[in-house]
Amino acid sequence: MKGFLGEQLYRLYKVILKLVLTIVPTVLMTITFFVQLSHFEFGLEGIFSQIIGLCIHILITLIHALIISFIWVTVVFFLLKICSFPIDGIDIDSLENLVLKRDKNHGYISKSDCLFNMIGIVFLIWLICFQPQWIASYHVLDGQLQMMEPLFNVSVLRGYHPLIFIIYGFGLLYYWCKLMLERWSFKLLIFQLVYKVSACFLFCMMMLNQTLFNERFFTTLFSFSHSNWTIDWYVSSRVLIVISVVSLVIEISRSFVEYSKHH
């Protein structure tokens, strides 16, 4: 490819290909997600199959977008080479610094990661606060997927709704600020610390509240026995809490290391 296009046109080709392969799949997957979500039948029956179908559609969209984007960009640059299209007026060095070298500079923030995190937060709030009954154990009866036991005691979960909205609303604001600033700053690190610690605290607080969870969910889906329910849940919840805290420490440490490298 480099031998055919030549040095300058090949450099421009790499820049444009990187941009297209980043933007087009992201946009198309987001559109596919919301279009498929709008076709959901919000009932208990068949919800898992719909979620699986949604994931398959998004995966197929990603593969198609990558292939088509690569083909079209390559064809366009082949035509530019054949037609001897002049590129002298294009500042290729600036484009490379903006697109290619930014990826190697870890001080910059991935916009796609911010967008996916924001979509994930919206979905999490919607699921936990408005459709918590979907998180349940299921079984197949007469060819139909039916709910057995929900994970949460909804009446207890409602008491956490204000904290969930506040903390994850703060999380949306955090990722929006990351998206706008595009690179790490000390204020953004403090922003991250407050959000991540708050989210971890909420998770730990929920794990410590045994009444939040439906005992029958665990006794029907897992090997928890009714007589040892308290002991089993005590051990399991503490393990999850430790994993959450360790993950928090690792993520915050990595962010501070990335910040210190470039400031």
Coordinates of C-alpha atoms in Angstrom, one line a residue:
M1 CA 0.0 0.0 0.0
K2 CA 2.8 2.4 0.9
G3 CA 4.7 1.6 -2.2
F4 CA 1.7 2.3 -4.4
L5 CA 0.4 5.5 -2.7
G6 CA 3.7 7.1 -2.0
E7 CA 5.0 8.5 1.3
Q8 CA 2.8 11.6 1.6
L9 CA -0.5 10.1 0.4
Y10 CA 0.1 7.0 2.6
R11 CA 0.5 9.2 5.7
L12 CA -2.7 11.0 4.9
Y13 CA -4.4 7.6 4.3
K14 CA -3.4 6.4 7.7
V15 CA -4.8 9.5 9.4
I16 CA -8.1 9.4 7.6
L17 CA -8.5 5.6 8.1
K18 CA -7.9 6.0 11.8
L19 CA -10.5 8.8 12.0
V20 CA -13.1 6.9 10.0
L21 CA -12.6 3.6 11.8
T22 CA -13.1 5.4 15.1
I23 CA -16.0 7.6 14.3
V24 CA -18.2 5.6 11.9
P25 CA -18.5 2.3 14.0
T26 CA -19.1 4.3 17.2
V27 CA -21.9 6.4 15.6
L28 CA -23.5 3.4 13.8
M29 CA -23.4 1.2 17.0
T30 CA -25.0 4.0 19.0
I31 CA -27.8 4.4 16.5
T32 CA -28.3 0.6 16.3
F33 CA -28.5 0.5 20.1
F34 CA -31.3 3.1 20.4
V35 CA -33.2 1.8 17.3
Q36 CA -33.2 -1.8 18.6
L37 CA -34.1 -0.5 22.1
S38 CA -37.1 1.3 20.7
H39 CA -38.4 -2.0 19.4
F40 CA -38.2 -3.7 22.8
E41 CA -41.4 -5.3 24.1
F42 CA -41.1 -4.4 27.8
G43 CA -42.4 -7.5 29.4
L44 CA -40.8 -10.3 31.3
E45 CA -41.3 -13.0 28.6
G46 CA -38.6 -13.0 26.0
I47 CA -36.6 -10.1 27.5
F48 CA -33.3 -12.1 27.6
S49 CA -33.7 -13.2 24.0
Q50 CA -34.3 -9.5 23.1
I51 CA -31.1 -8.5 25.0
I52 CA -29.1 -11.2 23.2
G53 CA -30.6 -10.0 19.9
L54 CA -29.5 -6.4 20.7
C55 CA -25.9 -7.5 21.4
I56 CA -25.8 -9.5 18.2
H57 CA -27.1 -6.6 16.1
I58 CA -24.5 -4.3 17.7
L59 CA -21.7 -6.8 17.0
I60 CA -22.9 -7.2 13.4
T61 CA -23.0 -3.5 13.0
L62 CA -19.5 -3.1 14.3
I63 CA -18.1 -5.7 11.9
H64 CA -19.9 -4.3 8.9
A65 CA -18.9 -0.7 9.8
L66 CA -15.2 -1.7 10.1
I67 CA -15.2 -3.6 6.9
I68 CA -17.1 -1.1 4.8
S69 CA -15.1 1.9 6.3
F70 CA -11.8 0.2 5.5
I71 CA -12.9 -0.6 1.9
W72 CA -14.3 2.8 1.1
V73 CA -11.3 4.7 2.5
T74 CA -8.9 2.5 0.6
V75 CA -10.9 2.8 -2.6
V76 CA -11.0 6.6 -2.3
F77 CA -7.3 6.8 -1.8
F78 CA -6.6 4.5 -4.7
L79 CA -8.7 6.8 -6.9
L80 CA -6.8 9.8 -5.5
K81 CA -3.6 8.2 -6.5
I82 CA -4.7 7.2 -10.0
C83 CA -6.2 10.7 -10.6
S84 CA -3.0 12.3 -9.2
F85 CA -5.0 14.4 -6.8
P86 CA -2.9 17.2 -5.3
I87 CA -2.4 17.1 -1.5
D88 CA 0.2 19.8 -1.2
G89 CA -2.2 22.1 0.6
I90 CA -3.0 19.6 3.3
D91 CA -1.1 19.9 6.5
I92 CA -0.4 16.2 7.1
D93 CA 2.0 16.8 10.0
S94 CA -0.7 18.6 12.0
L95 CA -3.2 15.9 11.3
E96 CA -0.8 13.2 12.4
N97 CA 0.0 15.0 15.6
L98 CA -3.7 15.4 16.3
V99 CA -4.8 11.9 15.5
L100 CA -2.0 9.4 15.5
K101 CA 0.4 10.7 18.1
R102 CA -2.4 11.6 20.5
D103 CA -3.0 7.9 20.9
K104 CA 0.5 7.3 22.1
N105 CA 0.3 10.2 24.5
H106 CA -1.6 8.7 27.5
G107 CA -2.2 12.2 28.8
Y108 CA -5.1 12.5 26.4
I109 CA -8.6 11.0 27.1
S110 CA -10.5 8.6 24.8
K111 CA -13.7 10.2 23.7
S112 CA -15.2 6.9 22.8
D113 CA -14.6 5.6 26.3
C114 CA -16.4 8.6 27.8
L115 CA -19.4 8.2 25.4
F116 CA -19.7 4.4 26.2
N117 CA -19.5 5.1 30.0
M118 CA -22.2 7.8 29.7
I119 CA -24.5 5.4 27.8
G120 CA -23.7 2.7 30.4
I121 CA -24.6 5.0 33.3
V122 CA -27.9 5.9 31.7
F123 CA -28.7 2.3 31.0
L124 CA -27.8 1.3 34.6
I125 CA -30.0 4.0 36.1
W126 CA -32.9 3.0 33.9
L127 CA -32.5 -0.7 34.7
I128 CA -32.1 -0.4 38.5
C129 CA -34.5 2.4 39.2
F130 CA -37.2 1.7 36.6
Q131 CA -37.0 -2.0 35.6
P132 CA -35.3 -3.8 38.6
Q133 CA -37.6 -6.8 38.2
W134 CA -35.8 -7.7 35.0
I135 CA -32.7 -8.6 37.1
A136 CA -33.9 -12.0 38.2
S137 CA -33.5 -15.8 37.8
Y138 CA -35.4 -17.3 34.9
H139 CA -36.5 -20.7 33.7
V140 CA -38.0 -22.1 30.5
L141 CA -41.5 -23.4 30.7
D142 CA -43.4 -24.6 27.7
G143 CA -40.9 -22.9 25.4
Q144 CA -41.2 -19.6 27.2
L145 CA -38.6 -17.8 29.3
Q146 CA -40.3 -16.9 32.6
M147 CA -39.1 -15.2 35.7
M148 CA -38.6 -17.2 38.9
E149 CA -37.2 -14.8 41.5
P150 CA -36.1 -11.1 41.3
L151 CA -32.7 -10.2 42.7
F152 CA -33.9 -7.1 44.6
N153 CA -36.6 -6.5 47.2
V154 CA -38.0 -3.5 45.3
S155 CA -39.5 -1.8 48.4
V156 CA -36.0 -1.6 50.0
L157 CA -34.3 -0.7 46.7
R158 CA -36.6 2.4 46.4
G159 CA -34.8 3.9 49.4
Y160 CA -31.6 4.0 47.5
H161 CA -33.1 5.7 44.4
P162 CA -32.1 9.3 45.6
L163 CA -28.4 8.2 46.1
I164 CA -28.3 6.4 42.8
F165 CA -29.7 9.4 40.9
I166 CA -27.3 11.8 42.7
I167 CA -24.1 9.7 42.5
Y168 CA -24.6 8.5 38.9
G169 CA -25.9 11.9 37.8
F170 CA -22.6 13.2 39.2
G171 CA -20.9 10.4 37.1
L172 CA -22.5 11.7 33.9
L173 CA -21.2 15.2 34.7
Y174 CA -17.7 13.7 35.3
Y175 CA -17.6 11.9 32.0
W176 CA -19.0 14.9 30.2
C177 CA -16.2 17.0 31.7
K178 CA -13.7 14.4 30.5
L179 CA -15.2 14.5 27.0
M180 CA -14.8 18.3 26.9
L181 CA -11.4 18.7 28.5
E182 CA -9.8 15.8 26.4
R183 CA -6.8 15.4 28.8
W184 CA -6.1 14.9 32.4
S185 CA -5.9 17.8 34.9
F186 CA -5.7 17.9 38.7
K187 CA -9.2 19.2 39.0
L188 CA -10.4 16.3 36.8
L189 CA -8.5 13.8 39.0
I190 CA -10.3 15.2 42.1
F191 CA -13.6 15.0 40.2
Q192 CA -12.9 11.3 39.4
L193 CA -11.8 10.6 43.0
V194 CA -15.1 12.0 44.4
Y195 CA -17.3 10.1 41.9
K196 CA -15.5 6.8 42.1
V197 CA -15.3 6.8 45.9
S198 CA -19.0 7.7 46.1
A199 CA -20.0 5.0 43.7
C200 CA -17.9 2.5 45.6
F201 CA -19.3 3.6 48.9
L202 CA -22.9 3.2 47.5
F203 CA -22.1 -0.3 46.2
C204 CA -20.5 -1.4 49.5
M205 CA -23.5 0.1 51.5
M206 CA -25.9 -1.9 49.3
M207 CA -23.9 -5.1 49.7
L208 CA -24.0 -4.7 53.5
N209 CA -27.8 -4.4 53.5
Q210 CA -28.9 -8.0 53.4
T211 CA -32.6 -7.0 53.3
L212 CA -32.0 -5.4 49.9
F213 CA -31.7 -8.8 48.3
N214 CA -34.3 -11.5 47.8
E215 CA -33.1 -14.6 49.6
R216 CA -35.1 -16.9 47.2
F217 CA -33.1 -15.6 44.2
F218 CA -29.9 -17.1 45.7
T219 CA -31.5 -20.3 47.0
T220 CA -33.1 -21.1 43.7
L221 CA -30.3 -20.0 41.4
F222 CA -27.2 -20.8 43.4
S223 CA -26.2 -23.4 46.1
F224 CA -27.1 -21.1 49.0
S225 CA -29.2 -23.0 51.5
H226 CA -32.0 -21.4 53.5
S227 CA -30.4 -22.4 56.8
N228 CA -26.9 -21.0 55.9
W229 CA -28.2 -18.0 54.0
T230 CA -26.8 -15.4 56.4
I231 CA -23.3 -17.0 56.5
D232 CA -23.2 -17.5 52.7
W233 CA -24.3 -14.0 52.0
Y234 CA -21.8 -12.6 54.6
V235 CA -18.9 -14.3 52.9
S236 CA -20.0 -13.5 49.3
S237 CA -20.8 -9.8 50.0
R238 CA -17.4 -9.2 51.7
V239 CA -15.6 -10.8 48.8
L240 CA -17.4 -8.4 46.4
I241 CA -16.7 -5.5 48.6
V242 CA -12.9 -6.3 48.7
I243 CA -12.9 -6.7 44.9
S244 CA -14.7 -3.3 44.5
V245 CA -12.3 -1.5 46.8
V246 CA -9.2 -3.0 45.2
S247 CA -10.5 -2.1 41.8
L248 CA -11.1 1.5 43.0
V249 CA -7.6 1.8 44.3
I250 CA -6.0 0.5 41.1
E251 CA -8.1 2.8 38.9
I252 CA -7.4 5.9 40.9
S253 CA -3.7 5.0 41.1
R254 CA -3.4 4.6 37.4
S255 CA -5.1 7.9 36.8
F256 CA -2.7 9.7 39.1
V257 CA 0.3 8.0 37.4
E258 CA -1.0 9.0 34.0
Y259 CA -1.4 12.6 35.2
S260 CA 2.1 12.7 36.9
K261 CA 3.7 11.6 33.6
H262 CA 2.6 14.6 31.7
H263 CA 2.6 17.4 34.3

